Amino acid sequence: MTADAFQLYGTHAVEAAPVRLSAGALSADFVNGNLRTIRHGGTEVLRAIAYIVRDRDWGTYEPVLTDLVIDQRVDAFSVSCAAHCMGPDGSKLGFRATIKGSASGELFFDVSALPESDFETNRCGFCILHPIAGLAGSPVTVEHTDGSVVDTKLPLQIDPWQPFKDIRAITHQVRPSVAAECRMEGDIFEMEDQRNWSDASYKTYVRPLALPWPYKLPAGETNRQTITLRITGDGKAPAVATTSEPVRVALGEPGAALPEIGVVIYPENVEATLAILPLLTVLGPRQLLFHYEPTRGHGFEALRAFAQLAEAYKSGTTLECVVACDGDLDAELSGIAGMVRRAGLRLDAIAVSPSVDRQSTPPGSALPPCPPLENVYAAARRAFPDIRLGGGMFSYFTELNRKRVPVGPLDFITHCTCPIVHAADDLSIMQSLEALPFITQSARAIFGDKPYRIGPSTIAMRQNPYGGATKDNPDGQRIAMANRDPRHAGQFAAAWAIGYAARVASAGLEMLTPSSFAGPFGLLASLGEPAKDGAPRPLFHAVKMLCDLVGHQHVPTTVSDDTRVAALASRSSMGETIVCLANLTAGEVQVDISGLGKASLIMRNGSERAISLDAGGRLAMPPYAIARIG
């Protein structure tokens, strides 16, 4: 198991297995003191009820659990435990939790927190996650803290701010004739649309963001909060497919072209990339995205290095340029253009974004001083008159949704995503794929048919718009907001990348950038990884699959269980149909591919071999494996 974990996740550490709690039709997974995947009759009611403590940079504390007692009976369950968090200044927050569930459909989660000394936090309390699959755009009833009740709907397009505030309870339909009421006591709650960050949930959280943060919990003062979930009604539960059933894949009719695939190049990685240029040629990306940030010391030498690489590897080139915007815009951008010419850097496009727009503007806050974007884009157009101009956000869709750029002057829009802003467990990262179609649909609703690019979008966080810095991760743990993630080096990242491309394929992107080529966000291994130093990571093979599909038409797929398997299909100019599959789970999955063609499987070590199917035309895919059919 240890060796398998290293190949899959790039770390020998294995997540603790959840404890399944059940009472009649009600079930929940107990994980690290919180509840995940709360179901009734097999239908997911809530994605999570979690008691969360965040630091001043919105990082999440990992509490230390003690005195854990789990009592599972035939028609009820209960859990009790204690926990504590230690602040960087030595302050300590202790709390006790009680969870109870019954076959009547009631779930109770109560926490009392007691700081031993003043404890600084950005948030301390419950987060309740409603799933998006089947619920986005559906009716809900919201009870407010003043007792008023409103019938409304969950947002279908992604809400940039909070769809509901001052919440006491939310009720939604689980299935016909069955409803779930989630009631919150102990503080004032509000909801945000977590799809902004590619989380697959609507999050109801404690303490309004309009209040100051960070704040201090006073020493010796108990803070108690309670969540009560009540499921009522007598509707019949639908038949639940078992995980032993093979996943079926069906193909539709060819449509728009699949996007070009790019890799981002940072100045510090150019030398290493030139040293292994044959591997870049084997990969075959159609675009090099050069990251250029004068506010962090990038200058002429960085541009000259980019020019060397652009000369050595012929492809499309885009400069991702952070603009300081702290003086004369024409002088700043014409100065950059002059250095580009002197360096001999051939560019097809430039994307510009003000430096201040890399930081998030929380609800209730004023946007930081910044020249009008129309002026920034006009100066960029004057400085670079003969190439395409892009704009948007070099951070995440959240920031683009909250500060919607004027698209008239632009030839394309762009943004990134990151799946570990709020949580870094394996399940949450794979579930983030569910949010991607909502992101692209919302972007299209805002910006119409403007050419659209996404990336770089990696598991690790390349910048933190929500705090002072990304989190260092020297021990290779699963940490939210970390600038390195061990799974990037394992088979997990390969499956996630194929799943990512599959989920955005219908958006008609002109370019998708899933990684850098070299460096910690790159495709080549470093010391201490499952692959030997300098060898292709499993992600390399996934990105090469995507590169090989450039120029093909997208063929929509229908997958019987897209929580277990992702499928990306294409049709070449010669009429060949190719299907890329990814097992999104930590277990073996049977996939019915009868009639789709011959398959070759990328194994965990990156080797490729032809495989045979069983008599039923089923392909057995190991954990997080990726396969090419056709």
XYZ file of C-alpha atoms in Angstrom:
630
model
C 0.000 0.000 0.000
C 2.856 2.382 0.813
C 4.526 1.880 -2.600
C 1.197 2.303 -4.374
C 0.498 5.521 -2.476
C 3.854 6.964 -3.561
C 3.152 6.200 -7.225
C -0.358 7.601 -7.010
C 0.126 10.691 -4.866
C 3.852 11.482 -4.883
C 3.911 10.912 -1.122
C 3.905 7.868 1.127
C 1.282 9.546 3.333
C -2.193 8.076 2.968
C -5.343 9.928 3.931
C -7.240 8.442 6.844
C -10.109 6.277 5.682
C -13.502 7.795 6.515
C -15.727 6.132 9.082
C -19.158 5.464 7.587
C -21.935 6.392 9.989
C -25.490 5.230 9.244
C -28.965 5.396 10.736
C -31.735 4.068 8.521
C -31.665 5.952 5.202
C -29.277 8.562 6.659
C -25.520 8.147 6.234
C -22.409 10.300 6.556
C -18.640 9.888 6.431
C -16.733 10.998 9.539
C -13.344 12.415 8.469
C -10.890 14.235 10.761
C -13.603 15.448 13.094
C -16.041 16.560 10.397
C -18.798 15.078 8.238
C -18.539 14.482 4.480
C -20.943 13.101 1.855
C -24.135 13.222 3.910
C -26.729 11.110 2.088
C -30.334 10.091 2.505
C -31.561 7.089 0.563
C -28.380 7.247 -1.518
C -28.916 10.897 -2.547
C -26.298 13.404 -1.472
C -28.008 15.982 0.753
C -24.975 17.936 1.932
C -21.388 17.688 0.752
C -20.040 18.523 4.199
C -20.668 19.919 7.662
C -17.288 21.021 8.967
C -16.035 23.063 11.880
C -13.244 25.206 10.417
C -10.616 27.444 12.032
C -8.657 29.690 9.639
C -5.540 31.764 10.202
C -4.991 35.389 9.163
C -4.013 34.319 5.601
C -7.141 32.116 5.274
C -5.077 28.977 5.731
C -6.893 26.160 7.549
C -5.664 24.775 10.850
C -5.481 20.992 11.177
C -6.911 20.320 14.649
C -5.490 17.580 16.851
C -8.309 15.192 17.880
C -8.450 13.503 21.280
C -10.999 11.534 23.330
C -12.737 10.242 20.191
C -15.747 8.000 20.897
C -17.917 6.597 18.075
C -21.122 4.730 18.931
C -22.826 3.035 15.953
C -26.190 1.406 16.634
C -28.838 -0.112 14.381
C -30.965 3.026 14.051
C -28.690 5.779 15.410
C -25.089 6.896 15.743
C -23.180 9.341 17.906
C -19.672 10.786 17.942
C -17.891 12.849 20.585
C -14.366 14.200 20.589
C -12.140 17.022 21.751
C -9.692 18.989 19.603
C -7.376 21.971 19.703
C -5.521 24.350 17.390
C -2.261 26.149 18.131
C -1.720 29.676 16.770
C 1.687 30.858 15.512
C 2.059 32.981 18.656
C 1.504 29.988 20.943
C -2.167 30.750 21.598
C -4.444 27.723 21.940
C -8.071 27.152 20.986
C -9.731 24.058 22.387
C -13.172 22.740 21.482
C -15.495 19.803 22.078
C -17.801 18.354 19.431
C -20.891 16.157 19.605
C -22.552 14.542 16.577
C -25.814 12.558 16.660
C -27.812 10.948 13.864
C -31.049 8.998 13.878
C -33.146 6.917 11.482
C -35.831 9.614 11.701
C -33.641 11.694 9.364
C -32.244 14.105 11.953
C -28.560 14.982 12.248
C -27.159 17.155 15.051
C -23.627 18.651 15.166
C -22.678 20.829 18.155
C -19.320 22.454 18.977
C -18.246 24.522 21.976
C -14.924 26.352 21.586
C -12.921 27.858 24.447
C -9.728 29.879 23.852
C -7.120 29.558 26.612
C -5.782 32.969 25.544
C -6.897 35.519 22.960
C -6.915 33.611 19.663
C -6.571 35.364 16.291
C -8.550 33.956 13.366
C -10.212 34.953 10.109
C -13.005 32.442 10.715
C -13.935 30.046 13.470
C -17.081 28.015 13.086
C -19.197 25.843 10.864
C -19.104 25.630 7.078
C -21.979 23.785 5.420
C -21.540 22.700 1.816
C -24.520 22.110 -0.461
C -23.612 20.112 -3.585
C -24.005 21.659 -7.048
C -24.881 18.561 -9.090
C -28.671 18.556 -9.406
C -29.050 21.599 -7.123
C -27.637 24.512 -9.157
C -30.505 26.819 -10.065
C -33.027 24.834 -7.987
C -35.616 26.288 -5.556
C -34.707 26.773 -1.897
C -36.413 28.373 1.086
C -34.240 30.685 3.183
C -35.154 31.692 6.734
C -33.327 34.831 7.896
C -32.197 35.771 11.373
C -35.129 38.207 11.734
C -37.586 35.332 11.181
C -38.543 36.268 7.624
C -38.825 33.439 5.112
C -38.102 33.796 1.394
C -38.669 31.330 -1.441
C -35.824 31.754 -3.898
C -33.331 29.761 -5.974
C -29.706 28.793 -5.738
C -27.791 30.686 -8.439
C -27.315 28.869 -11.748
C -24.645 31.200 -13.072
C -21.875 31.760 -10.554
C -22.707 34.592 -8.165
C -19.686 36.869 -7.628
C -20.804 37.799 -4.127
C -23.064 36.227 -1.483
C -26.423 35.045 -2.833
C -27.909 34.880 0.694
C -27.064 36.719 3.933
C -28.256 36.684 7.550
C -29.259 33.029 7.299
C -30.847 30.959 10.026
C -32.011 27.984 7.910
C -32.028 26.715 4.309
C -34.457 24.105 2.977
C -34.126 22.316 -0.352
C -35.695 19.336 -2.093
C -33.692 16.138 -1.875
C -35.972 14.274 -4.271
C -39.727 14.393 -4.937
C -41.649 14.554 -1.641
C -38.441 14.656 0.446
C -37.006 17.919 1.819
C -33.958 18.792 3.913
C -33.802 21.724 6.340
C -30.383 22.809 7.586
C -30.686 25.052 10.657
C -27.730 27.061 12.048
C -27.522 28.452 15.572
C -24.878 30.384 17.508
C -23.906 33.114 15.068
C -24.943 34.816 11.828
C -24.357 32.785 8.687
C -24.200 33.718 5.015
C -23.610 31.834 1.765
C -20.993 32.230 -0.953
C -20.881 30.508 -4.318
C -17.735 28.394 -4.029
C -17.821 27.545 -7.718
C -15.939 30.857 -8.085
C -12.874 28.977 -6.793
C -13.754 25.745 -8.662
C -15.127 24.154 -5.471
C -18.115 21.965 -6.248
C -20.402 23.491 -3.610
C -22.351 26.403 -2.234
C -20.799 27.229 1.138
C -22.757 28.602 4.083
C -20.303 29.881 6.667
C -20.217 31.652 9.980
C -19.498 35.356 10.547
C -20.357 37.821 7.768
C -17.406 38.948 5.672
C -18.533 42.558 6.120
C -17.257 42.311 9.697
C -13.548 42.970 10.323
C -11.020 40.160 9.982
C -8.777 38.884 11.353
C -10.472 39.115 14.742
C -9.750 37.698 18.180
C -11.714 35.187 20.205
C -11.444 36.429 23.810
C -9.698 34.184 26.306
C -12.016 32.152 28.531
C -15.156 33.038 26.550
C -17.071 30.004 25.216
C -18.365 30.122 21.646
C -21.041 27.521 20.904
C -22.559 26.740 17.504
C -25.042 24.075 16.453
C -26.107 22.682 13.079
C -29.291 20.626 12.823
C -30.258 18.808 9.619
C -33.841 17.506 9.379
C -34.949 15.387 6.441
C -38.709 15.005 6.080
C -41.107 13.336 3.631
C -41.798 9.859 2.348
C -40.689 9.938 -1.267
C -39.202 6.727 -2.608
C -35.452 6.595 -2.921
C -34.173 5.933 -6.451
C -32.234 2.786 -7.224
C -28.559 3.396 -6.508
C -25.981 2.133 -8.978
C -23.255 0.125 -7.301
C -19.583 0.820 -7.847
C -19.234 -2.718 -9.224
C -21.227 -1.792 -12.322
C -19.093 -0.859 -15.328
C -19.073 2.804 -16.325
C -20.507 3.273 -19.816
C -19.269 5.836 -22.333
C -21.371 6.975 -25.302
C -20.329 9.394 -28.048
C -22.225 12.284 -29.625
C -21.678 14.221 -32.833
C -18.441 16.152 -33.546
C -18.555 19.882 -32.804
C -16.091 22.732 -32.312
C -12.320 22.371 -32.348
C -10.463 21.394 -29.179
C -8.177 24.074 -27.723
C -4.489 24.502 -28.302
C -2.427 23.252 -25.361
C 0.151 25.551 -23.806
C 2.810 25.325 -21.119
C 3.836 28.265 -18.967
C 7.536 29.166 -18.867
C 9.036 31.107 -15.952
C 12.341 32.958 -16.399
C 14.098 30.778 -13.834
C 13.172 27.617 -15.776
C 14.331 28.643 -19.273
C 17.850 27.264 -18.897
C 16.558 23.893 -17.701
C 14.040 23.794 -20.551
C 16.707 24.485 -23.177
C 18.815 21.682 -21.707
C 16.024 19.145 -22.311
C 14.575 20.607 -25.488
C 14.018 17.171 -27.108
C 11.451 16.366 -24.411
C 9.613 19.617 -25.126
C 9.541 18.586 -28.788
C 8.159 15.162 -27.848
C 5.445 16.830 -25.759
C 4.486 19.126 -28.636
C 2.641 22.082 -27.021
C 1.266 24.585 -29.514
C 1.832 27.565 -27.230
C 4.557 28.842 -24.909
C 3.141 31.192 -22.275
C 5.993 33.353 -20.968
C 5.355 34.702 -17.466
C 6.854 38.182 -17.076
C 6.532 40.148 -13.848
C 8.609 43.370 -13.660
C 7.225 44.005 -10.160
C 9.202 40.934 -9.035
C 12.451 41.748 -10.774
C 11.916 40.373 -14.280
C 13.650 42.543 -16.864
C 15.612 42.421 -20.102
C 17.515 39.234 -19.228
C 14.249 37.352 -18.722
C 12.992 38.519 -22.130
C 16.251 37.550 -23.785
C 16.012 34.072 -22.248
C 12.451 33.764 -23.556
C 13.725 34.775 -27.001
C 16.297 31.978 -26.948
C 13.615 29.417 -26.172
C 11.173 30.817 -28.746
C 13.931 30.542 -31.362
C 14.769 26.976 -30.364
C 11.164 25.729 -30.170
C 8.851 27.013 -32.881
C 5.332 27.477 -31.571
C 2.823 30.160 -30.716
C 4.063 32.586 -28.058
C 2.213 34.740 -25.542
C 3.691 37.092 -22.935
C 1.759 36.984 -19.641
C 2.714 40.471 -18.461
C 2.011 41.916 -15.022
C 1.795 45.724 -15.263
C 2.767 47.870 -12.265
C 0.397 50.714 -13.270
C 2.135 53.058 -10.830
C 2.987 55.810 -13.297
C 2.648 56.715 -16.967
C 1.073 53.694 -18.668
C 2.468 54.507 -22.106
C 5.965 54.873 -20.691
C 5.720 51.570 -18.794
C 4.318 49.487 -21.644
C 6.375 51.077 -24.406
C 9.423 50.408 -22.240
C 8.509 46.714 -22.079
C 7.862 46.664 -25.837
C 11.283 48.211 -26.469
C 12.987 45.523 -24.394
C 11.029 42.818 -26.236
C 12.326 44.146 -29.559
C 15.911 44.432 -28.340
C 15.760 40.907 -26.943
C 14.544 39.605 -30.294
C 11.525 37.946 -28.669
C 8.961 36.860 -31.228
C 5.430 37.245 -29.814
C 2.052 36.336 -31.235
C 0.117 37.771 -28.295
C 0.421 39.605 -25.006
C -1.931 39.371 -22.023
C -1.738 42.233 -19.523
C -3.094 42.621 -16.012
C -2.458 45.285 -13.347
C -0.392 44.057 -10.425
C -3.089 45.047 -7.910
C -5.571 42.741 -9.631
C -3.615 39.735 -8.411
C -5.117 40.407 -4.975
C -8.710 39.535 -4.178
C -11.264 42.167 -3.189
C -13.510 40.546 -0.541
C -17.207 41.395 -0.278
C -17.726 44.802 1.289
C -14.224 46.012 0.418
C -13.343 48.762 -2.023
C -11.301 47.919 -5.095
C -7.668 49.064 -4.685
C -6.526 52.093 -6.685
C -5.979 51.127 -10.320
C -6.119 53.008 -13.623
C -9.247 52.243 -15.686
C -8.665 48.990 -17.525
C -9.661 50.682 -20.777
C -6.609 52.915 -20.329
C -4.339 49.968 -19.524
C -5.501 48.073 -22.608
C -5.221 51.151 -24.839
C -1.615 51.698 -23.735
C -0.840 48.022 -24.345
C -2.356 48.236 -27.818
C -0.233 51.277 -28.648
C 2.901 49.553 -27.381
C 2.167 46.241 -29.154
C 0.083 47.253 -32.204
C 0.728 44.195 -34.375
C -0.062 41.277 -32.038
C -3.169 39.999 -30.271
C -4.069 41.556 -26.919
C -5.573 39.647 -24.029
C -6.821 40.612 -20.591
C -8.649 39.225 -17.618
C -7.085 37.925 -14.428
C -3.858 36.035 -13.837
C -5.503 34.760 -10.655
C -8.816 32.908 -10.590
C -12.309 33.138 -12.012
C -13.382 34.661 -8.685
C -11.477 37.853 -9.375
C -12.657 38.012 -12.996
C -16.264 37.514 -11.892
C -15.937 40.302 -9.312
C -14.047 42.737 -11.550
C -15.424 42.151 -15.026
C -12.992 43.481 -17.564
C -14.131 45.515 -20.605
C -13.830 43.072 -23.495
C -14.219 45.541 -26.360
C -10.493 46.339 -26.610
C -9.435 42.693 -26.148
C -8.794 39.869 -28.572
C -9.205 37.243 -25.833
C -9.950 36.880 -22.109
C -8.073 34.681 -19.662
C -8.093 33.419 -16.084
C -6.739 30.507 -14.037
C -8.167 28.090 -11.491
C -6.727 26.308 -8.441
C -8.451 23.412 -6.621
C -6.772 23.823 -3.205
C -7.939 27.296 -2.177
C -10.261 25.942 0.518
C -9.461 22.235 0.889
C -6.622 19.972 -0.175
C -7.907 16.436 0.372
C -8.016 14.065 -2.605
C -11.808 13.941 -2.840
C -12.247 17.736 -2.845
C -9.683 18.141 -5.624
C -11.376 15.601 -7.884
C -14.805 17.037 -7.053
C -13.564 20.463 -8.210
C -13.875 19.147 -11.777
C -17.673 19.332 -11.347
C -17.471 23.125 -11.054
C -15.548 23.737 -14.285
C -18.547 23.647 -16.673
C -20.273 26.221 -14.463
C -17.179 28.440 -14.641
C -16.992 28.299 -18.429
C -20.758 28.749 -18.830
C -20.699 31.766 -16.510
C -17.732 33.249 -18.381
C -19.583 32.813 -21.658
C -22.683 34.444 -20.161
C -20.582 37.475 -19.165
C -18.215 37.769 -22.131
C -20.159 36.137 -24.953
C -18.196 34.487 -27.748
C -14.973 36.392 -27.096
C -11.987 34.009 -27.576
C -11.321 32.444 -24.193
C -8.234 30.944 -22.542
C -7.794 29.158 -19.208
C -4.537 28.596 -17.342
C -2.032 28.036 -16.011
C -4.241 25.854 -13.817
C -2.314 23.500 -11.557
C -3.085 21.636 -8.334
C -0.576 23.723 -6.388
C -1.198 27.444 -5.930
C 1.192 29.672 -7.855
C -0.006 32.842 -6.097
C -2.316 33.624 -3.189
C -4.800 36.440 -3.847
C -6.286 35.972 -0.360
C -3.270 36.399 1.909
C 0.314 37.483 2.181
C 1.781 34.440 0.441
C 1.242 30.869 -0.624
C 2.002 28.189 1.972
C 5.410 26.555 1.910
C 5.177 22.767 1.859
C 8.673 21.337 2.430
C 7.335 18.017 3.759
C 5.071 17.370 0.762
C 1.780 17.280 2.650
C -1.774 17.856 1.469
C -2.061 21.549 2.378
C -4.541 24.162 1.120
C -2.980 27.190 -0.598
C 0.405 25.435 -0.844
C 2.926 26.439 -3.513
C 3.904 22.786 -4.009
C 1.726 19.689 -3.983
C 3.025 16.103 -3.947
C 0.165 14.841 -6.133
C 1.531 16.899 -9.023
C 4.276 14.260 -9.260
C 1.942 11.239 -9.045
C -0.601 9.483 -11.216
C -3.308 11.528 -9.466
C -2.323 14.653 -11.433
C -2.514 12.813 -14.755
C -6.101 11.743 -14.083
C -7.028 15.205 -12.843
C -5.606 16.843 -15.998
C -7.599 14.584 -18.352
C -10.686 15.208 -16.223
C -10.049 18.951 -16.378
C -9.754 18.979 -20.176
C -12.884 16.850 -20.494
C -14.941 19.205 -18.331
C -13.976 22.371 -20.248
C -14.029 20.839 -23.735
C -17.524 22.088 -24.580
C -16.596 25.727 -23.805
C -14.833 26.285 -27.127
C -11.569 27.454 -25.531
C -8.838 28.626 -27.863
C -6.101 27.649 -25.389
C -5.736 25.550 -22.236
C -2.543 25.661 -20.145
C -2.470 22.795 -17.630
C 1.070 23.197 -16.298
C 4.523 24.640 -16.721
C 7.139 22.568 -18.529
C 9.948 22.634 -15.951
C 10.060 23.548 -12.269
C 7.733 22.642 -9.393
C 4.615 23.187 -11.545
C 6.175 21.240 -14.406
C 6.126 17.901 -16.164
C 9.543 16.535 -15.216
C 10.484 14.838 -11.974
C 12.964 16.081 -9.387
C 14.788 14.138 -6.686
C 12.663 12.076 -4.308
C 9.682 11.560 -6.618
C 8.102 8.372 -8.000
C 9.845 8.978 -11.355
C 13.597 9.395 -11.381
C 15.145 12.840 -11.533
C 14.537 14.488 -14.931
C 12.173 11.785 -16.213
C 8.637 12.620 -17.333
C 6.080 12.685 -14.553
C 2.761 10.880 -15.221
C 1.322 14.338 -15.914
C 3.672 14.603 -18.915
C 1.854 11.708 -20.585
C -1.553 13.217 -19.851
C -0.568 16.594 -21.318
C 0.962 14.851 -24.358
C -2.393 13.117 -24.903
C -4.022 16.540 -24.963
C -1.360 17.972 -27.273
C -1.993 15.118 -29.708
C -5.676 16.093 -29.952
C -5.044 19.715 -30.956
C -6.766 20.434 -34.263
C -9.358 17.704 -33.713
C -13.081 18.305 -33.356
C -14.538 17.769 -29.914
C -16.946 14.827 -29.714
C -19.315 15.201 -26.721
C -19.475 12.170 -24.428
C -22.075 10.807 -22.053
C -20.581 8.979 -19.076
C -22.869 6.937 -16.849
C -20.891 7.906 -13.724
C -18.718 10.975 -14.238
C -17.679 10.978 -10.581
C -15.619 7.864 -11.335
C -14.537 8.294 -14.961
C -13.822 11.293 -17.183
C -13.930 10.964 -20.966
C -12.605 13.336 -23.635
C -13.317 12.359 -27.246
C -12.231 13.863 -30.548
C -12.465 13.353 -34.304
C -9.369 13.917 -36.428
C -9.338 15.443 -39.915
C -8.926 11.894 -41.234
C -12.110 10.799 -39.503
C -10.392 8.891 -36.670
C -12.175 8.938 -33.317
C -9.951 9.081 -30.224
C -11.212 8.784 -26.648
C -9.090 9.671 -23.603
C -10.264 8.193 -20.306
C -9.274 8.868 -16.705
C -10.133 6.916 -13.585
C -10.865 9.651 -11.030
C -10.861 7.298 -8.047
C -8.439 5.451 -5.785
C -9.982 2.098 -6.720
C -10.102 0.000 -9.871
C -12.951 0.915 -12.211
C -14.450 -1.208 -14.971
C -15.285 0.813 -18.105
C -17.470 -0.528 -20.882
C -15.743 0.587 -24.098
C -17.231 -2.025 -26.426
C -17.331 -0.630 -29.925
C -14.938 2.264 -29.219
C -11.790 0.591 -30.522
C -8.376 -0.636 -29.414
C -7.010 0.787 -26.172
C -3.557 1.584 -24.885
C -3.134 2.292 -21.198
C -0.750 4.688 -19.520
C 0.360 2.786 -16.445
C 1.389 4.410 -13.174
C 5.053 4.470 -14.150
C 4.262 6.263 -17.397
C 4.819 3.257 -19.705
C 2.321 2.635 -22.480
C 1.180 -0.770 -23.649
C -1.660 -2.286 -25.604
C -4.206 -4.057 -23.446
C -7.004 -6.508 -24.033
C -10.620 -6.282 -22.986
C -12.722 -8.915 -21.297
C -15.520 -10.729 -23.125
C -17.935 -7.932 -22.303
C -15.772 -5.231 -23.865
C -14.783 -3.857 -20.464
C -11.517 -2.167 -19.591
C -10.190 -2.517 -16.031
C -8.601 0.817 -15.135
C -6.280 0.902 -12.096
C -6.499 3.835 -9.640
C -6.094 7.214 -11.375
C -5.028 5.511 -14.620
C -5.427 7.257 -17.958
C -6.075 5.494 -21.249
C -6.252 6.332 -24.944
C -8.718 4.517 -27.161
C -8.322 4.690 -30.938
